[in-house]
Amino acid sequence: MSNHPLVVVEAPDDRGLRAVQMGGETVGRVWSRRGLERLMRRVAPRELDLDDPAWVRWLADPSYWPDRRWRRRGTGVLMALGLLASAAVLFYVGITDAFNALAYGGRVMGVAFLTGALVEAVAILAVCDYWGKRVLRYSGAAVLVGVGTVTVTNLMFLITQIQGRSYTPFLWLWITLVLWAAWAFWVLTRQKAWQGVPHPKGVALSVVVSGIVGIASLAYSQMYVPYSTPVKIPFRISFGDPTVSADGASLHVPAHIEFQNTGSVRIYVVGTMWAVNGWPAKFTEKGVSDELWKSDAWTYGEGLKHVSYSPSHMLGTGKFGEPGDRLDPGVDLSHDFVVDVPLRSGLGRVEIDATASFIRADRGKLGNSYGDSCAPSWDLASGKHRVDAPPGVANSGDDFYRCYSRIYHSSEMLNLTHAVDYATCWWVFPKWQQGVDFAQGDTYPDLVPSISRDPEGVERLSDSEQEPYGMSTQFHLADRSLDELLKAAKK
């Protein structure tokens, strides 16, 4: 037998690992005596008595095993859990936005998030080695880059949530990951995880630059582009050439509504309505009272001193675009219709109103169920009123029909960081009551679109809260005197 022992067990390093040599070559490193026994059974040519100095030489106290296994493993597990939580979010958001984001910038961000998820997945594998025996030279650096990726992407989510000024349960995840990232950097700094990495300052700088580029890309795709590209929708009303009916009792008045997407931004139609109302008008040489013309100027935007109007009569109403219609660039929803105006009813003026409400498709999307969700407030069989609209939309007893659906943000990232909102549109047919400007037994149709926090449309958002969806409601009016229409019909 040789005078030298077969096995040499070195003193623990700063992590508690003891290198084991056999025949002058390192055959492994172990955390504990049990680990040494397993190693010997695997590499030793025979069963050895570890306490026999003829075979085993201990360079430090054989009973000194400073490794705190549960603390070390717990730290590694906590590190991996944080990386895993962030990677799962990035993968979900990335895969969704890369293929389904409403804007090109959102799809680019989706690819960036998928890349971040891949980096964090590599970091999770590196955790197993770094909190193990550190066989791989750069496992610490890989973990450090993974934690940096979590920090950058999580700050992007948190900033987006704060900018949206709305609460979602994911807010607690962003806060938790911020605290986790601070702890992770503290642990990695104490262990000098960058050691062994060539040019560690360059690696750190690349992470910082990547974060700045990511935040700038987010700001460009989610904030600048949707707000700098205008929607171009020519929206006009015009009268056609009227004709007198065969019996001379009415006037057939054609009308045209122009509504076409001539820009580069797609829109979704929330609701449209046209209504034609006839106003009995009477000329008075003396002039109406100051109170009346000033009231008209306040209510209708114009006041005529020598013409008094009686309550209006509805001559017709309808839609020129279906709820939920997608209007791509170049698509035309222009609409033609004809309204019959009775000639012996005392009407003096014919007025056409048109209202259109829509959202930008690069900022939001109506649910696919929106167009199919329309339901009336009255029983279709009996015609009896069944349900009232919320206060502020219509009075009690007013009939209406309504469409609604969830409104989705332009990217999954925004869906996670913004509260769920609903697009709602009401087509209201008010009943007569004292003080209204239409005749008793008649109505004056109205379109009431809104974005709300509940599907019933009760908790309506403020203008600033609706603005990120790019919602726009436009109203146009055209009117002609009955004398003008008759004169045109006789040409």
Short mmCIF file of C-alpha atoms in Angstrom, two decimals:
data_model
loop_
_atom_site.label_atom_id
_atom_site.label_comp_id
_atom_site.label_asym_id
_atom_site.label_seq_id
_atom_site.Cartn_x
_atom_site.Cartn_y
_atom_site.Cartn_z
CA MET A 1 0.00 0.00 0.00
CA SER A 2 1.23 3.52 -0.80
CA ASN A 3 2.39 5.83 2.01
CA HIS A 4 -0.01 8.46 0.67
CA PRO A 5 -3.77 8.30 1.38
CA LEU A 6 -6.01 7.44 -1.56
CA VAL A 7 -8.47 10.29 -0.90
CA VAL A 8 -7.89 13.90 0.15
CA VAL A 9 -10.85 15.98 1.38
CA GLU A 10 -10.02 19.70 1.24
CA ALA A 11 -11.23 22.43 3.57
CA PRO A 12 -14.64 24.04 2.80
CA ASP A 13 -14.64 27.03 0.49
CA ASP A 14 -16.64 30.19 1.18
CA ARG A 15 -19.85 28.39 0.18
CA GLY A 16 -19.25 25.26 2.22
CA LEU A 17 -18.19 23.00 -0.67
CA ARG A 18 -15.28 20.61 -0.04
CA ALA A 19 -13.24 19.46 -3.02
CA VAL A 20 -12.36 15.75 -3.08
CA GLN A 21 -9.17 14.51 -4.71
CA MET A 22 -8.24 10.98 -5.64
CA GLY A 23 -4.84 10.14 -6.98
CA GLY A 24 -4.01 13.85 -7.15
CA GLU A 25 -7.04 14.68 -9.34
CA THR A 26 -10.24 16.38 -8.23
CA VAL A 27 -13.11 13.92 -8.64
CA GLY A 28 -15.88 16.06 -7.22
CA ARG A 29 -17.10 18.53 -4.63
CA VAL A 30 -19.51 17.75 -1.85
CA TRP A 31 -21.68 19.67 0.59
CA SER A 32 -21.88 17.06 3.35
CA ARG A 33 -20.51 13.78 4.66
CA ARG A 34 -23.47 11.98 3.09
CA GLY A 35 -22.53 13.52 -0.23
CA LEU A 36 -18.95 12.35 0.25
CA GLU A 37 -20.16 8.81 0.91
CA ARG A 38 -22.21 8.83 -2.27
CA LEU A 39 -19.22 10.14 -4.24
CA MET A 40 -16.94 7.43 -2.86
CA ARG A 41 -19.36 4.68 -3.73
CA ARG A 42 -19.36 5.99 -7.27
CA VAL A 43 -15.61 6.58 -7.86
CA ALA A 44 -13.64 4.57 -5.30
CA PRO A 45 -12.38 1.13 -6.36
CA ARG A 46 -13.40 -0.33 -3.02
CA GLU A 47 -15.42 0.55 0.04
CA LEU A 48 -13.45 2.99 2.18
CA ASP A 49 -13.56 3.84 5.84
CA LEU A 50 -13.69 7.64 5.72
CA ASP A 51 -12.25 7.87 9.24
CA ASP A 52 -9.21 5.73 8.40
CA PRO A 53 -6.27 8.12 7.92
CA ALA A 54 -4.48 5.47 5.90
CA TRP A 55 -7.05 5.95 3.14
CA VAL A 56 -8.56 9.40 3.71
CA ARG A 57 -6.83 12.61 4.64
CA TRP A 58 -8.92 15.50 5.94
CA LEU A 59 -7.41 18.97 5.49
CA ALA A 60 -9.94 20.43 7.94
CA ASP A 61 -12.13 19.19 10.74
CA PRO A 62 -14.09 16.18 9.36
CA SER A 63 -17.16 17.33 11.28
CA TYR A 64 -17.10 20.86 9.82
CA TRP A 65 -19.71 21.12 7.10
CA PRO A 66 -20.75 24.81 7.02
CA ASP A 67 -23.28 24.48 4.21
CA ARG A 68 -26.81 25.53 5.22
CA ARG A 69 -28.61 23.34 2.75
CA TRP A 70 -32.14 24.58 3.37
CA ARG A 71 -31.10 28.23 3.32
CA ARG A 72 -29.12 27.74 0.11
CA ARG A 73 -31.89 25.79 -1.57
CA GLY A 74 -34.54 28.19 -0.29
CA THR A 75 -32.64 31.13 -1.78
CA GLY A 76 -32.32 29.29 -5.09
CA VAL A 77 -36.00 28.35 -5.13
CA LEU A 78 -37.08 31.91 -4.34
CA MET A 79 -34.80 33.22 -7.07
CA ALA A 80 -36.22 30.72 -9.56
CA LEU A 81 -39.82 31.47 -8.58
CA GLY A 82 -39.41 35.18 -9.28
CA LEU A 83 -37.85 34.46 -12.66
CA LEU A 84 -40.55 31.89 -13.44
CA ALA A 85 -43.42 34.27 -12.55
CA SER A 86 -42.00 36.99 -14.76
CA ALA A 87 -41.20 34.58 -17.60
CA ALA A 88 -44.77 33.20 -17.52
CA VAL A 89 -46.24 36.71 -17.79
CA LEU A 90 -43.83 37.71 -20.57
CA PHE A 91 -44.51 34.53 -22.52
CA TYR A 92 -48.30 34.94 -22.25
CA VAL A 93 -48.24 38.63 -23.19
CA GLY A 94 -45.58 38.10 -25.84
CA ILE A 95 -47.29 35.22 -27.63
CA THR A 96 -50.64 37.06 -27.53
CA ASP A 97 -49.35 40.43 -28.73
CA ALA A 98 -46.92 39.04 -31.31
CA PHE A 99 -49.86 37.59 -33.24
CA ASN A 100 -52.89 39.61 -32.11
CA ALA A 101 -51.88 43.15 -31.09
CA LEU A 102 -53.97 45.75 -32.91
CA ALA A 103 -50.99 47.90 -33.89
CA TYR A 104 -47.66 47.01 -35.48
CA GLY A 105 -45.74 48.51 -32.55
CA GLY A 106 -47.64 46.23 -30.18
CA ARG A 107 -46.57 43.17 -32.20
CA VAL A 108 -42.95 44.28 -32.08
CA MET A 109 -43.24 44.59 -28.30
CA GLY A 110 -44.75 41.09 -28.23
CA VAL A 111 -41.63 39.70 -29.90
CA ALA A 112 -39.47 41.64 -27.43
CA PHE A 113 -41.40 40.13 -24.51
CA LEU A 114 -40.96 36.64 -25.95
CA THR A 115 -37.21 37.30 -26.12
CA GLY A 116 -37.28 38.45 -22.49
CA ALA A 117 -39.14 35.27 -21.49
CA LEU A 118 -36.43 33.19 -23.20
CA VAL A 119 -33.67 35.08 -21.35
CA GLU A 120 -35.44 34.46 -18.04
CA ALA A 121 -35.94 30.77 -18.86
CA VAL A 122 -32.18 30.44 -19.38
CA ALA A 123 -31.65 32.26 -16.07
CA ILE A 124 -33.91 29.74 -14.29
CA LEU A 125 -31.68 26.90 -15.54
CA ALA A 126 -28.61 28.89 -14.46
CA VAL A 127 -30.06 29.22 -10.93
CA CYS A 128 -29.86 25.43 -10.51
CA ASP A 129 -26.15 25.55 -11.27
CA TYR A 130 -25.32 28.78 -9.43
CA TRP A 131 -26.95 27.63 -6.21
CA GLY A 132 -25.50 24.20 -6.83
CA LYS A 133 -21.88 23.32 -7.53
CA ARG A 134 -21.30 26.06 -10.16
CA VAL A 135 -20.01 23.81 -12.88
CA LEU A 136 -20.82 26.45 -15.52
CA ARG A 137 -18.55 29.47 -15.55
CA TYR A 138 -21.16 32.09 -16.43
CA SER A 139 -24.21 30.81 -14.55
CA GLY A 140 -24.02 33.74 -12.11
CA ALA A 141 -23.92 36.23 -14.97
CA ALA A 142 -26.89 34.49 -16.61
CA VAL A 143 -28.89 34.84 -13.39
CA LEU A 144 -27.86 38.48 -13.12
CA VAL A 145 -29.02 39.23 -16.69
CA GLY A 146 -32.29 37.39 -15.98
CA VAL A 147 -32.93 39.50 -12.87
CA GLY A 148 -32.12 42.64 -14.88
CA THR A 149 -34.66 41.58 -17.51
CA VAL A 150 -37.30 41.07 -14.80
CA THR A 151 -36.56 44.52 -13.41
CA VAL A 152 -36.83 46.29 -16.77
CA THR A 153 -39.97 44.52 -18.00
CA ASN A 154 -41.71 44.68 -14.63
CA LEU A 155 -41.08 48.43 -14.42
CA MET A 156 -42.64 48.76 -17.88
CA PHE A 157 -45.77 46.97 -16.66
CA LEU A 158 -45.88 49.01 -13.45
CA ILE A 159 -45.40 52.35 -15.24
CA THR A 160 -48.10 51.42 -17.75
CA GLN A 161 -50.48 50.54 -14.91
CA ILE A 162 -49.81 53.83 -13.13
CA GLN A 163 -50.21 55.76 -16.38
CA GLY A 164 -53.58 54.07 -16.94
CA ARG A 165 -54.77 55.17 -13.48
CA SER A 166 -56.79 51.98 -13.00
CA TYR A 167 -56.61 49.03 -10.66
CA THR A 168 -56.22 45.38 -11.61
CA PRO A 169 -55.15 42.47 -9.37
CA PHE A 170 -51.91 42.27 -11.38
CA LEU A 171 -50.77 45.47 -9.65
CA TRP A 172 -49.80 43.32 -6.65
CA LEU A 173 -47.73 41.10 -8.92
CA TRP A 174 -45.78 44.11 -10.26
CA ILE A 175 -45.19 45.40 -6.70
CA THR A 176 -44.11 41.93 -5.53
CA LEU A 177 -41.67 41.59 -8.43
CA VAL A 178 -40.20 45.04 -7.70
CA LEU A 179 -39.49 43.95 -4.13
CA TRP A 180 -38.21 40.57 -5.36
CA ALA A 181 -35.85 42.26 -7.85
CA ALA A 182 -34.41 44.48 -5.11
CA TRP A 183 -33.79 41.39 -2.95
CA ALA A 184 -32.33 39.43 -5.88
CA PHE A 185 -29.87 42.20 -6.75
CA TRP A 186 -28.85 42.41 -3.09
CA VAL A 187 -28.16 38.65 -2.96
CA LEU A 188 -26.27 38.60 -6.26
CA THR A 189 -24.24 41.66 -5.29
CA ARG A 190 -23.19 40.02 -2.01
CA GLN A 191 -22.11 36.91 -3.90
CA LYS A 192 -20.40 38.95 -6.66
CA ALA A 193 -22.23 37.04 -9.36
CA TRP A 194 -20.41 38.97 -12.09
CA GLN A 195 -17.03 37.44 -11.19
CA GLY A 196 -15.51 35.49 -14.04
CA VAL A 197 -17.42 37.48 -16.64
CA PRO A 198 -15.23 39.38 -19.11
CA HIS A 199 -16.09 43.08 -19.23
CA PRO A 200 -18.84 43.01 -16.54
CA LYS A 201 -19.42 46.75 -16.90
CA GLY A 202 -20.23 46.25 -20.56
CA VAL A 203 -22.76 43.55 -19.68
CA ALA A 204 -24.40 45.85 -17.11
CA LEU A 205 -24.46 48.70 -19.60
CA SER A 206 -26.11 46.49 -22.23
CA VAL A 207 -28.89 45.59 -19.78
CA VAL A 208 -29.45 49.28 -18.98
CA VAL A 209 -29.45 50.23 -22.67
CA SER A 210 -31.86 47.38 -23.46
CA GLY A 211 -34.18 48.67 -20.75
CA ILE A 212 -34.08 52.21 -22.10
CA VAL A 213 -34.73 50.98 -25.63
CA GLY A 214 -37.62 48.79 -24.40
CA ILE A 215 -39.26 51.64 -22.52
CA ALA A 216 -38.77 53.97 -25.49
CA SER A 217 -40.29 51.37 -27.83
CA LEU A 218 -43.25 50.98 -25.49
CA ALA A 219 -43.79 54.73 -25.35
CA TYR A 220 -43.53 54.99 -29.14
CA SER A 221 -45.86 52.09 -29.95
CA GLN A 222 -48.45 52.61 -27.23
CA MET A 223 -48.45 56.37 -26.80
CA TYR A 224 -46.93 58.30 -29.71
CA VAL A 225 -48.14 56.39 -32.78
CA PRO A 226 -51.85 56.05 -31.78
CA TYR A 227 -51.97 59.73 -30.83
CA SER A 228 -50.06 61.15 -33.79
CA THR A 229 -51.96 59.42 -36.62
CA PRO A 230 -55.32 61.12 -37.16
CA VAL A 231 -58.56 59.38 -38.11
CA LYS A 232 -59.92 60.69 -41.41
CA ILE A 233 -63.66 60.06 -41.74
CA PRO A 234 -65.50 62.51 -44.04
CA PHE A 235 -68.95 62.80 -42.44
CA ARG A 236 -71.57 64.97 -44.18
CA ILE A 237 -75.32 65.18 -44.83
CA SER A 238 -76.87 66.40 -48.05
CA PHE A 239 -80.36 66.68 -49.53
CA GLY A 240 -81.15 65.20 -52.92
CA ASP A 241 -83.69 66.36 -55.46
CA PRO A 242 -87.21 65.94 -54.01
CA THR A 243 -90.28 64.88 -55.94
CA VAL A 244 -94.00 65.35 -55.25
CA SER A 245 -96.01 62.16 -54.73
CA ALA A 246 -98.54 61.14 -57.35
CA ASP A 247 -101.46 62.18 -55.15
CA GLY A 248 -99.79 65.49 -54.25
CA ALA A 249 -100.10 64.77 -50.53
CA SER A 250 -96.42 64.37 -49.70
CA LEU A 251 -92.94 65.18 -50.83
CA HIS A 252 -90.37 62.41 -51.37
CA VAL A 253 -87.12 63.85 -50.01
CA PRO A 254 -83.93 61.86 -50.69
CA ALA A 255 -80.94 62.33 -48.41
CA HIS A 256 -77.34 61.19 -48.48
CA ILE A 257 -75.01 60.59 -45.53
CA GLU A 258 -71.31 60.36 -46.36
CA PHE A 259 -69.30 58.24 -43.95
CA GLN A 260 -66.10 56.80 -45.39
CA ASN A 261 -62.69 55.92 -43.96
CA THR A 262 -60.19 57.84 -46.09
CA GLY A 263 -57.33 57.66 -43.59
CA SER A 264 -54.92 54.90 -42.56
CA VAL A 265 -56.46 54.00 -39.19
CA ARG A 266 -59.15 51.32 -38.89
CA ILE A 267 -62.15 52.11 -36.69
CA TYR A 268 -64.94 50.14 -34.99
CA VAL A 269 -68.46 51.55 -35.10
CA VAL A 270 -70.03 51.91 -31.65
CA GLY A 271 -73.31 53.24 -32.98
CA THR A 272 -74.90 55.36 -35.72
CA MET A 273 -78.27 57.06 -36.09
CA TRP A 274 -80.05 59.35 -38.49
CA ALA A 275 -83.33 61.09 -37.73
CA VAL A 276 -85.52 63.37 -39.78
CA ASN A 277 -87.76 65.82 -37.94
CA GLY A 278 -90.29 68.29 -39.27
CA TRP A 279 -90.81 71.64 -37.56
CA PRO A 280 -94.01 73.70 -37.99
CA ALA A 281 -92.77 77.27 -38.54
CA LYS A 282 -94.66 80.54 -38.45
CA PHE A 283 -93.40 83.94 -39.56
CA THR A 284 -94.26 86.84 -37.28
CA GLU A 285 -93.60 90.40 -38.40
CA LYS A 286 -93.55 91.68 -34.84
CA GLY A 287 -90.93 89.15 -33.81
CA VAL A 288 -90.79 86.62 -31.03
CA SER A 289 -89.99 87.58 -27.49
CA ASP A 290 -86.38 88.02 -26.40
CA GLU A 291 -86.78 85.15 -23.98
CA LEU A 292 -87.82 82.78 -26.80
CA TRP A 293 -85.07 83.55 -29.32
CA LYS A 294 -82.40 83.55 -26.60
CA SER A 295 -83.71 80.20 -25.37
CA ASP A 296 -83.51 78.86 -28.94
CA ALA A 297 -79.98 80.21 -29.32
CA TRP A 298 -78.96 78.44 -26.12
CA THR A 299 -80.73 75.15 -26.92
CA TYR A 300 -80.20 74.82 -30.67
CA GLY A 301 -77.23 77.11 -31.35
CA GLU A 302 -79.35 79.60 -33.31
CA GLY A 303 -82.23 81.92 -32.56
CA LEU A 304 -84.48 83.48 -35.21
CA LYS A 305 -86.17 86.73 -34.28
CA HIS A 306 -89.15 86.56 -36.71
CA VAL A 307 -89.82 82.80 -36.87
CA SER A 308 -91.46 80.76 -34.14
CA TYR A 309 -91.28 76.97 -34.16
CA SER A 310 -93.90 74.64 -32.82
CA PRO A 311 -92.90 71.25 -31.31
CA SER A 312 -91.36 68.90 -33.87
CA HIS A 313 -92.67 65.70 -35.45
CA MET A 314 -90.43 62.76 -36.24
CA LEU A 315 -90.59 61.82 -39.93
CA GLY A 316 -88.13 58.90 -39.86
CA THR A 317 -85.08 57.38 -38.17
CA GLY A 318 -82.56 54.64 -38.84
CA LYS A 319 -78.89 53.58 -38.89
CA PHE A 320 -76.25 54.01 -41.59
CA GLY A 321 -73.77 51.60 -40.01
CA GLU A 322 -74.35 48.47 -37.95
CA PRO A 323 -73.08 48.30 -34.36
CA GLY A 324 -69.63 46.71 -34.32
CA ASP A 325 -68.90 47.31 -38.01
CA ARG A 326 -65.18 47.37 -38.75
CA LEU A 327 -64.29 50.23 -41.05
CA ASP A 328 -60.95 49.54 -42.71
CA PRO A 329 -59.21 52.26 -44.72
CA GLY A 330 -61.14 52.74 -47.93
CA VAL A 331 -64.37 51.16 -46.65
CA ASP A 332 -67.49 53.25 -47.27
CA LEU A 333 -70.62 53.20 -45.07
CA SER A 334 -72.28 56.08 -46.89
CA HIS A 335 -76.06 55.73 -46.91
CA ASP A 336 -78.98 56.96 -49.01
CA PHE A 337 -82.58 57.07 -47.86
CA VAL A 338 -85.86 58.76 -48.74
CA VAL A 339 -88.26 60.37 -46.27
CA ASP A 340 -91.87 61.31 -47.05
CA VAL A 341 -92.78 64.81 -45.85
CA PRO A 342 -96.54 65.48 -45.60
CA LEU A 343 -97.48 68.73 -47.37
CA ARG A 344 -100.72 69.50 -45.52
CA SER A 345 -99.42 69.15 -41.97
CA GLY A 346 -98.24 72.70 -41.38
CA LEU A 347 -94.53 71.82 -41.45
CA GLY A 348 -92.26 74.67 -42.42
CA ARG A 349 -88.79 73.15 -42.04
CA VAL A 350 -87.22 69.69 -42.47
CA GLU A 351 -84.17 68.82 -40.41
CA ILE A 352 -81.85 65.79 -40.78
CA ASP A 353 -79.64 64.86 -37.83
CA ALA A 354 -76.88 62.23 -38.06
CA THR A 355 -74.71 60.92 -35.22
CA ALA A 356 -71.80 58.49 -35.42
CA SER A 357 -69.70 57.11 -32.57
CA PHE A 358 -66.57 55.01 -33.07
CA ILE A 359 -63.30 53.95 -31.49
CA ARG A 360 -59.85 53.68 -33.06
CA ALA A 361 -58.90 50.09 -33.82
CA ASP A 362 -55.27 50.74 -32.87
CA ARG A 363 -56.37 51.64 -29.33
CA GLY A 364 -59.24 49.25 -28.67
CA LYS A 365 -61.45 46.51 -30.04
CA LEU A 366 -65.12 45.78 -29.44
CA GLY A 367 -65.96 42.25 -28.40
CA ASN A 368 -67.24 39.97 -31.14
CA SER A 369 -70.57 39.78 -29.32
CA TYR A 370 -71.21 43.53 -29.56
CA GLY A 371 -73.42 43.47 -32.65
CA ASP A 372 -75.41 40.47 -31.40
CA SER A 373 -75.97 41.92 -27.93
CA CYS A 374 -78.60 44.48 -28.97
CA ALA A 375 -81.84 44.10 -27.03
CA PRO A 376 -84.95 46.33 -26.78
CA SER A 377 -86.49 47.69 -23.61
CA TRP A 378 -89.96 46.63 -24.72
CA ASP A 379 -91.58 43.24 -25.20
CA LEU A 380 -91.48 42.44 -28.91
CA ALA A 381 -94.80 40.59 -28.81
CA SER A 382 -96.91 43.05 -26.82
CA GLY A 383 -94.90 46.25 -27.28
CA LYS A 384 -95.05 46.94 -23.52
CA HIS A 385 -92.17 48.69 -21.81
CA ARG A 386 -90.16 46.27 -19.66
CA VAL A 387 -87.03 47.97 -18.31
CA ASP A 388 -85.71 51.48 -17.74
CA ALA A 389 -82.31 52.84 -18.76
CA PRO A 390 -79.93 54.20 -16.09
CA PRO A 391 -80.51 57.79 -14.96
CA GLY A 392 -78.71 60.22 -17.23
CA VAL A 393 -79.34 58.06 -20.30
CA ALA A 394 -83.13 58.22 -20.50
CA ASN A 395 -86.10 59.03 -18.31
CA SER A 396 -88.19 56.36 -16.66
CA GLY A 397 -90.59 54.85 -19.18
CA ASP A 398 -88.55 55.82 -22.25
CA ASP A 399 -88.07 53.00 -24.71
CA PHE A 400 -84.67 52.17 -26.15
CA TYR A 401 -82.52 49.39 -27.46
CA ARG A 402 -78.95 48.85 -26.37
CA CYS A 403 -75.75 47.11 -27.51
CA TYR A 404 -72.81 46.44 -25.23
CA SER A 405 -69.67 44.34 -24.91
CA ARG A 406 -66.30 44.37 -23.26
CA ILE A 407 -63.84 46.67 -24.97
CA TYR A 408 -60.35 45.23 -25.37
CA HIS A 409 -57.20 47.31 -25.32
CA SER A 410 -54.77 47.38 -28.22
CA SER A 411 -52.41 44.90 -26.55
CA GLU A 412 -52.52 42.19 -23.90
CA MET A 413 -50.08 44.21 -21.86
CA LEU A 414 -52.69 46.96 -21.56
CA ASN A 415 -55.42 44.42 -20.79
CA LEU A 416 -53.39 43.21 -17.79
CA THR A 417 -52.58 46.70 -16.53
CA HIS A 418 -55.95 48.40 -17.14
CA ALA A 419 -59.36 47.71 -15.66
CA VAL A 420 -62.05 45.96 -17.70
CA ASP A 421 -64.28 48.49 -19.47
CA TYR A 422 -67.45 48.11 -21.53
CA ALA A 423 -68.64 49.94 -24.62
CA THR A 424 -72.37 50.67 -24.51
CA CYS A 425 -74.65 52.43 -26.97
CA TRP A 426 -78.30 53.37 -26.41
CA TRP A 427 -80.81 54.22 -29.14
CA VAL A 428 -83.36 56.17 -27.09
CA PHE A 429 -86.94 57.10 -28.07
CA PRO A 430 -88.11 59.57 -25.42
CA LYS A 431 -91.76 59.81 -24.40
CA TRP A 432 -93.49 63.13 -24.33
CA GLN A 433 -93.51 65.08 -21.10
CA GLN A 434 -93.98 68.69 -20.17
CA GLY A 435 -91.14 70.91 -21.41
CA VAL A 436 -89.84 68.77 -24.29
CA ASP A 437 -89.56 70.24 -27.79
CA PHE A 438 -91.48 67.56 -29.70
CA ALA A 439 -95.22 67.20 -30.07
CA GLN A 440 -97.34 65.19 -27.69
CA GLY A 441 -97.53 61.57 -28.76
CA ASP A 442 -94.34 61.97 -30.79
CA THR A 443 -90.61 61.45 -30.02
CA TYR A 444 -87.15 62.80 -30.86
CA PRO A 445 -84.63 59.89 -31.21
CA ASP A 446 -81.26 60.19 -29.54
CA LEU A 447 -78.01 58.21 -29.62
CA VAL A 448 -76.15 57.88 -26.30
CA PRO A 449 -72.77 56.08 -26.54
CA SER A 450 -70.46 55.64 -23.59
CA ILE A 451 -67.64 53.59 -22.09
CA SER A 452 -68.33 52.35 -18.59
CA ARG A 453 -66.88 50.16 -15.85
CA ASP A 454 -69.91 47.83 -15.73
CA PRO A 455 -71.85 46.03 -18.47
CA GLU A 456 -75.06 47.89 -17.55
CA GLY A 457 -73.48 51.21 -18.45
CA VAL A 458 -74.24 52.80 -15.08
CA GLU A 459 -70.72 53.77 -13.97
CA ARG A 460 -69.73 55.86 -16.97
CA LEU A 461 -66.10 56.90 -17.39
CA SER A 462 -65.04 60.50 -17.58
CA ASP A 463 -63.81 62.00 -20.85
CA SER A 464 -60.18 61.63 -19.75
CA GLU A 465 -60.75 57.94 -18.94
CA GLN A 466 -62.42 57.31 -22.29
CA GLU A 467 -59.80 59.22 -24.26
CA PRO A 468 -57.19 56.38 -24.41
CA TYR A 469 -59.63 54.38 -26.56
CA GLY A 470 -59.78 57.19 -29.10
CA MET A 471 -63.57 57.24 -28.83
CA SER A 472 -65.19 59.94 -30.94
CA THR A 473 -68.86 60.90 -31.27
CA GLN A 474 -69.68 63.23 -34.14
CA PHE A 475 -72.95 65.00 -34.88
CA HIS A 476 -74.03 66.70 -38.08
CA LEU A 477 -77.21 68.52 -39.03
CA ALA A 478 -78.69 69.79 -42.28
CA ASP A 479 -82.04 71.51 -42.76
CA ARG A 480 -84.15 72.99 -45.54
CA SER A 481 -87.35 74.99 -45.59
CA LEU A 482 -90.36 73.29 -47.09
CA ASP A 483 -90.56 76.11 -49.62
CA GLU A 484 -87.02 75.31 -50.83
CA LEU A 485 -87.86 71.64 -51.22
CA LEU A 486 -91.07 72.40 -53.12
CA LYS A 487 -89.27 74.78 -55.41
CA ALA A 488 -86.60 72.15 -56.14
CA ALA A 489 -89.31 69.55 -56.81
CA LYS A 490 -90.98 71.73 -59.43
CA LYS A 491 -87.82 72.20 -61.51
#
